[in-house]
Amino acid sequence: MRAIAVDIDGTITDPTRKLSIPALKALRKAESFGVPVILVTGNILCFTRAASVLIGTSGGLVAENGGVIYSKEKVKVLGDIRKAEKAYEHLKSLYPVEKVQFSEFRVSEIAIWRTIPEDIIKEALRDFDVEVYDTKFAIHLTDPRVNKGSSLKIVAEDMGIETEDIIAIGDSENDIDFLKVAGLRVAVANADPQLKKMADYVTTKKYGDGVAEALEKLIFQRGGQIV
């Protein structure tokens, strides 16, 4: 294992999106041990880049659920937002849905407020070429050709490593794809049941406290060598 890939909302933050101090300290400690951290999130790229700078991560970035990556100091847009736009217009004709704040900065997907249950949205969009994710913070309409896992593979290749060399940590259904490709899968205690089922390790603590717990057990107790 040579890197850490971690989700942001609900994984290193609490339900109000406040960054966990224990998680912050643990991620910085991992970096000090020479283990680069890759942020993998549904957030827009400018938010993700700012979070990377403030936290102090050195790995690449996966944003918009894999629709956008930042790697080797270059931005790549991988998802086709036109698919999401078409689906959104149909959905809006049926239900009073609204895009989340700062949606004008999204370039590969559409995120809407969680005013309509995910299963109803999936049914309404069953004939559209989109993937629907509920992150518990927003519902995302994405290009099914890309996801957090497929984009993590690109970032890992740019870093000169395999995804099997990565420990992945997440909490929600949109994290399933990148945990699938990782060598070691971790779900925090507040994670989606499906994510917990596929995880190699489920933390006893929630949110960022769970991230700190996992890194302490899997890295720091072994002198920086991930098992």
mmCIF file of C-alpha atoms in Angstrom:
data_model
loop_
_atom_site.group_PDB
_atom_site.id
_atom_site.type_symbol
_atom_site.label_atom_id
_atom_site.label_comp_id
_atom_site.label_asym_id
_atom_site.label_seq_id
_atom_site.Cartn_x
_atom_site.Cartn_y
_atom_site.Cartn_z
ATOM 1 C CA MET A 1 0.000 0.000 0.000
ATOM 2 C CA ARG A 2 1.465 3.315 -1.084
ATOM 3 C CA ALA A 3 -1.326 5.909 -0.848
ATOM 4 C CA ILE A 4 -4.620 6.821 0.830
ATOM 5 C CA ALA A 5 -7.769 7.786 -1.071
ATOM 6 C CA VAL A 6 -10.443 9.410 1.081
ATOM 7 C CA ASP A 7 -13.880 10.899 0.554
ATOM 8 C CA ILE A 8 -14.676 14.303 2.081
ATOM 9 C CA ASP A 9 -18.338 14.834 3.097
ATOM 10 C CA GLY A 10 -19.478 12.395 5.755
ATOM 11 C CA THR A 11 -16.040 10.792 5.925
ATOM 12 C CA ILE A 12 -13.607 13.473 7.112
ATOM 13 C CA THR A 13 -16.448 15.849 8.001
ATOM 14 C CA ASP A 14 -19.428 15.681 10.334
ATOM 15 C CA PRO A 15 -23.064 15.883 9.081
ATOM 16 C CA THR A 16 -22.835 19.689 8.966
ATOM 17 C CA ARG A 17 -19.722 19.466 6.733
ATOM 18 C CA LYS A 18 -17.356 20.697 9.429
ATOM 19 C CA LEU A 19 -13.882 19.214 9.005
ATOM 20 C CA SER A 20 -12.864 16.743 11.707
ATOM 21 C CA ILE A 21 -9.745 17.859 13.543
ATOM 22 C CA PRO A 22 -8.692 14.254 14.356
ATOM 23 C CA ALA A 23 -9.020 13.378 10.663
ATOM 24 C CA LEU A 24 -7.052 16.477 9.654
ATOM 25 C CA LYS A 25 -4.235 15.577 12.023
ATOM 26 C CA ALA A 26 -4.237 11.945 10.887
ATOM 27 C CA LEU A 27 -4.082 12.838 7.191
ATOM 28 C CA ARG A 28 -1.241 15.285 7.791
ATOM 29 C CA LYS A 29 0.572 12.655 9.824
ATOM 30 C CA ALA A 30 0.190 10.167 6.971
ATOM 31 C CA GLU A 31 1.672 12.726 4.587
ATOM 32 C CA SER A 32 4.586 13.253 6.991
ATOM 33 C CA PHE A 33 5.192 9.495 6.832
ATOM 34 C CA GLY A 34 5.481 9.770 3.054
ATOM 35 C CA VAL A 35 2.021 8.360 2.320
ATOM 36 C CA PRO A 36 0.271 10.701 -0.161
ATOM 37 C CA VAL A 37 -3.429 11.404 0.305
ATOM 38 C CA ILE A 38 -5.828 11.555 -2.662
ATOM 39 C CA LEU A 39 -9.147 13.367 -2.135
ATOM 40 C CA VAL A 40 -12.042 11.609 -3.892
ATOM 41 C CA THR A 41 -15.324 13.519 -3.679
ATOM 42 C CA GLY A 42 -18.569 14.643 -5.258
ATOM 43 C CA ASN A 43 -17.645 18.259 -4.625
ATOM 44 C CA ILE A 44 -16.672 20.722 -7.354
ATOM 45 C CA LEU A 45 -12.993 20.942 -8.229
ATOM 46 C CA CYS A 46 -12.297 24.418 -6.822
ATOM 47 C CA PHE A 47 -13.673 23.314 -3.436
ATOM 48 C CA THR A 48 -11.660 20.096 -3.610
ATOM 49 C CA ARG A 49 -8.455 21.917 -4.519
ATOM 50 C CA ALA A 50 -8.952 24.374 -1.659
ATOM 51 C CA ALA A 51 -9.560 21.479 0.739
ATOM 52 C CA SER A 52 -6.392 19.800 -0.501
ATOM 53 C CA VAL A 53 -4.313 22.903 0.172
ATOM 54 C CA LEU A 54 -5.812 23.498 3.615
ATOM 55 C CA ILE A 55 -5.538 19.873 4.700
ATOM 56 C CA GLY A 56 -2.098 19.457 3.175
ATOM 57 C CA THR A 57 -2.607 16.553 0.771
ATOM 58 C CA SER A 58 -0.145 15.810 -2.018
ATOM 59 C CA GLY A 59 -1.970 13.197 -4.123
ATOM 60 C CA GLY A 60 -4.166 13.912 -7.118
ATOM 61 C CA LEU A 61 -7.808 14.975 -6.849
ATOM 62 C CA VAL A 62 -11.016 13.315 -8.009
ATOM 63 C CA ALA A 63 -14.014 15.679 -8.031
ATOM 64 C CA GLU A 64 -17.653 15.571 -9.159
ATOM 65 C CA ASN A 65 -17.842 11.826 -8.499
ATOM 66 C CA GLY A 66 -15.140 11.098 -11.032
ATOM 67 C CA GLY A 67 -16.315 13.540 -13.667
ATOM 68 C CA VAL A 68 -13.299 15.791 -13.118
ATOM 69 C CA ILE A 69 -9.737 15.076 -11.998
ATOM 70 C CA TYR A 70 -6.730 17.204 -11.140
ATOM 71 C CA SER A 71 -3.524 15.309 -11.752
ATOM 72 C CA LYS A 72 -0.011 16.308 -12.754
ATOM 73 C CA GLU A 73 -1.128 19.927 -12.340
ATOM 74 C CA LYS A 74 -3.695 19.524 -15.119
ATOM 75 C CA VAL A 75 -7.494 19.494 -15.053
ATOM 76 C CA LYS A 76 -9.298 16.813 -17.047
ATOM 77 C CA VAL A 77 -13.089 16.830 -17.534
ATOM 78 C CA LEU A 78 -14.163 13.236 -18.088
ATOM 79 C CA GLY A 79 -17.938 13.349 -17.668
ATOM 80 C CA ASP A 80 -20.451 14.658 -20.214
ATOM 81 C CA ILE A 81 -22.689 17.142 -18.386
ATOM 82 C CA ARG A 82 -25.143 17.201 -21.306
ATOM 83 C CA LYS A 83 -26.466 13.828 -20.181
ATOM 84 C CA ALA A 84 -27.188 15.184 -16.713
ATOM 85 C CA GLU A 85 -28.734 18.369 -18.076
ATOM 86 C CA LYS A 86 -31.161 16.410 -20.255
ATOM 87 C CA ALA A 87 -32.172 14.228 -17.310
ATOM 88 C CA TYR A 88 -32.502 17.231 -15.008
ATOM 89 C CA GLU A 89 -34.850 19.073 -17.377
ATOM 90 C CA HIS A 90 -37.091 16.003 -17.513
ATOM 91 C CA LEU A 91 -37.000 15.629 -13.745
ATOM 92 C CA LYS A 92 -37.813 19.304 -13.250
ATOM 93 C CA SER A 93 -40.889 18.915 -15.441
ATOM 94 C CA LEU A 94 -42.155 16.308 -12.972
ATOM 95 C CA TYR A 95 -41.011 17.527 -9.559
ATOM 96 C CA PRO A 96 -39.961 20.822 -7.891
ATOM 97 C CA VAL A 97 -36.250 19.999 -7.856
ATOM 98 C CA GLU A 98 -33.483 22.586 -7.606
ATOM 99 C CA LYS A 99 -29.742 22.513 -8.160
ATOM 100 C CA VAL A 100 -27.470 22.918 -5.147
ATOM 101 C CA GLN A 101 -25.586 26.118 -4.427
ATOM 102 C CA PHE A 102 -22.668 26.995 -6.749
ATOM 103 C CA SER A 103 -23.912 24.594 -9.424
ATOM 104 C CA GLU A 104 -22.631 27.012 -12.062
ATOM 105 C CA PHE A 105 -19.162 25.656 -11.276
ATOM 106 C CA ARG A 106 -20.082 22.032 -12.028
ATOM 107 C CA VAL A 107 -18.764 20.919 -15.398
ATOM 108 C CA SER A 108 -19.517 17.191 -15.580
ATOM 109 C CA GLU A 109 -22.630 16.472 -13.490
ATOM 110 C CA ILE A 110 -25.641 18.043 -11.778
ATOM 111 C CA ALA A 111 -26.289 17.947 -8.033
ATOM 112 C CA ILE A 112 -29.743 18.686 -6.631
ATOM 113 C CA TRP A 113 -31.122 19.232 -3.151
ATOM 114 C CA ARG A 114 -32.493 16.118 -1.423
ATOM 115 C CA THR A 115 -36.167 17.135 -1.569
ATOM 116 C CA ILE A 116 -37.284 14.065 -3.520
ATOM 117 C CA PRO A 117 -36.379 10.487 -2.476
ATOM 118 C CA GLU A 118 -33.631 8.820 -4.465
ATOM 119 C CA ASP A 119 -35.798 5.880 -5.535
ATOM 120 C CA ILE A 120 -38.389 8.212 -7.070
ATOM 121 C CA ILE A 121 -35.673 10.061 -8.995
ATOM 122 C CA LYS A 122 -34.158 6.803 -10.234
ATOM 123 C CA GLU A 123 -37.547 5.650 -11.456
ATOM 124 C CA ALA A 124 -38.222 8.963 -13.206
ATOM 125 C CA LEU A 125 -34.841 8.808 -14.955
ATOM 126 C CA ARG A 126 -34.737 5.089 -15.749
ATOM 127 C CA ASP A 127 -34.684 5.765 -19.495
ATOM 128 C CA PHE A 128 -31.919 8.387 -19.311
ATOM 129 C CA ASP A 129 -28.192 7.742 -19.658
ATOM 130 C CA VAL A 130 -27.295 8.897 -16.139
ATOM 131 C CA GLU A 131 -26.199 7.411 -12.836
ATOM 132 C CA VAL A 132 -28.018 8.642 -9.722
ATOM 133 C CA TYR A 133 -26.177 8.859 -6.384
ATOM 134 C CA ASP A 134 -27.483 9.976 -3.012
ATOM 135 C CA THR A 135 -24.534 11.165 -0.912
ATOM 136 C CA LYS A 136 -26.809 12.216 1.989
ATOM 137 C CA PHE A 137 -25.734 15.777 1.220
ATOM 138 C CA ALA A 138 -27.134 15.973 -2.341
ATOM 139 C CA ILE A 139 -28.421 13.766 -5.141
ATOM 140 C CA HIS A 140 -26.060 13.647 -8.103
ATOM 141 C CA LEU A 141 -26.881 12.989 -11.751
ATOM 142 C CA THR A 142 -23.693 11.792 -13.416
ATOM 143 C CA ASP A 143 -22.330 10.367 -16.645
ATOM 144 C CA PRO A 144 -22.326 6.568 -16.124
ATOM 145 C CA ARG A 145 -19.124 6.200 -18.152
ATOM 146 C CA VAL A 146 -17.132 7.635 -15.240
ATOM 147 C CA ASN A 147 -17.149 7.232 -11.487
ATOM 148 C CA LYS A 148 -14.845 7.673 -8.511
ATOM 149 C CA GLY A 149 -13.200 4.325 -9.206
ATOM 150 C CA SER A 150 -12.459 4.823 -12.896
ATOM 151 C CA SER A 151 -11.018 8.272 -12.215
ATOM 152 C CA LEU A 152 -8.984 7.067 -9.253
ATOM 153 C CA LYS A 153 -7.336 4.599 -11.643
ATOM 154 C CA ILE A 154 -6.196 7.505 -13.835
ATOM 155 C CA VAL A 155 -4.849 9.468 -10.877
ATOM 156 C CA ALA A 156 -3.055 6.390 -9.537
ATOM 157 C CA GLU A 157 -1.444 5.747 -12.923
ATOM 158 C CA ASP A 158 -0.241 9.357 -13.033
ATOM 159 C CA MET A 159 1.283 8.825 -9.577
ATOM 160 C CA GLY A 160 3.041 5.676 -10.760
ATOM 161 C CA ILE A 161 1.066 3.296 -8.559
ATOM 162 C CA GLU A 162 -1.722 0.750 -8.932
ATOM 163 C CA THR A 163 -5.118 1.155 -7.277
ATOM 164 C CA GLU A 164 -4.332 -2.103 -5.474
ATOM 165 C CA ASP A 165 -1.617 -0.075 -3.712
ATOM 166 C CA ILE A 166 -4.243 2.276 -2.222
ATOM 167 C CA ILE A 167 -6.231 2.212 1.009
ATOM 168 C CA ALA A 168 -9.659 3.770 0.338
ATOM 169 C CA ILE A 169 -11.954 5.277 2.994
ATOM 170 C CA GLY A 170 -15.574 6.321 2.445
ATOM 171 C CA ASP A 171 -19.100 6.506 3.802
ATOM 172 C CA SER A 172 -21.791 6.633 1.088
ATOM 173 C CA GLU A 173 -23.013 4.795 -1.997
ATOM 174 C CA ASN A 174 -21.012 6.975 -4.376
ATOM 175 C CA ASP A 175 -17.874 5.682 -2.647
ATOM 176 C CA ILE A 176 -18.561 2.069 -3.599
ATOM 177 C CA ASP A 177 -16.863 2.411 -6.990
ATOM 178 C CA PHE A 178 -13.554 3.647 -5.649
ATOM 179 C CA LEU A 179 -13.492 1.225 -2.736
ATOM 180 C CA LYS A 180 -14.010 -1.585 -5.259
ATOM 181 C CA VAL A 181 -10.733 -0.849 -7.032
ATOM 182 C CA ALA A 182 -8.657 -0.263 -3.872
ATOM 183 C CA GLY A 183 -6.358 -2.781 -2.274
ATOM 184 C CA LEU A 184 -7.703 -2.124 1.231
ATOM 185 C CA ARG A 185 -11.265 -0.902 1.807
ATOM 186 C CA VAL A 186 -12.363 1.025 4.892
ATOM 187 C CA ALA A 187 -15.874 2.163 5.819
ATOM 188 C CA VAL A 188 -16.437 4.599 8.682
ATOM 189 C CA ALA A 189 -19.044 3.617 11.273
ATOM 190 C CA ASN A 190 -21.700 5.930 9.784
ATOM 191 C CA ALA A 191 -21.288 4.401 6.312
ATOM 192 C CA ASP A 192 -23.989 3.064 4.039
ATOM 193 C CA PRO A 193 -24.736 -0.626 4.875
ATOM 194 C CA GLN A 194 -23.665 -1.727 1.388
ATOM 195 C CA LEU A 195 -20.320 -0.019 1.839
ATOM 196 C CA LYS A 196 -19.816 -1.677 5.206
ATOM 197 C CA LYS A 197 -20.583 -5.063 3.677
ATOM 198 C CA MET A 198 -17.773 -4.746 1.113
ATOM 199 C CA ALA A 199 -15.227 -3.171 3.469
ATOM 200 C CA ASP A 200 -12.173 -4.972 4.788
ATOM 201 C CA TYR A 201 -12.350 -2.843 7.922
ATOM 202 C CA VAL A 202 -15.283 -0.959 9.473
ATOM 203 C CA THR A 203 -14.326 1.598 12.082
ATOM 204 C CA THR A 204 -15.961 1.713 15.495
ATOM 205 C CA LYS A 205 -16.112 5.513 15.330
ATOM 206 C CA LYS A 206 -18.088 7.754 12.982
ATOM 207 C CA TYR A 207 -16.999 10.370 10.475
ATOM 208 C CA GLY A 208 -13.512 11.852 10.875
ATOM 209 C CA ASP A 209 -12.940 10.080 14.170
ATOM 210 C CA GLY A 210 -13.306 6.853 12.215
ATOM 211 C CA VAL A 211 -10.731 7.981 9.671
ATOM 212 C CA ALA A 212 -8.275 8.786 12.463
ATOM 213 C CA GLU A 213 -8.990 5.384 14.020
ATOM 214 C CA ALA A 214 -8.355 3.540 10.749
ATOM 215 C CA LEU A 215 -5.096 5.342 10.007
ATOM 216 C CA GLU A 216 -3.849 4.795 13.553
ATOM 217 C CA LYS A 217 -4.542 1.083 13.299
ATOM 218 C CA LEU A 218 -3.462 0.509 9.706
ATOM 219 C CA ILE A 219 -0.519 2.905 9.377
ATOM 220 C CA PHE A 220 0.793 4.635 12.478
ATOM 221 C CA GLN A 221 1.023 1.576 14.719
ATOM 222 C CA ARG A 222 3.221 0.050 12.033
ATOM 223 C CA GLY A 223 5.607 2.956 11.730
ATOM 224 C CA GLY A 224 4.100 4.335 8.539
ATOM 225 C CA GLN A 225 3.960 1.036 6.676
ATOM 226 C CA ILE A 226 0.418 0.259 5.536
ATOM 227 C CA VAL A 227 -0.490 -3.401 5.944
#
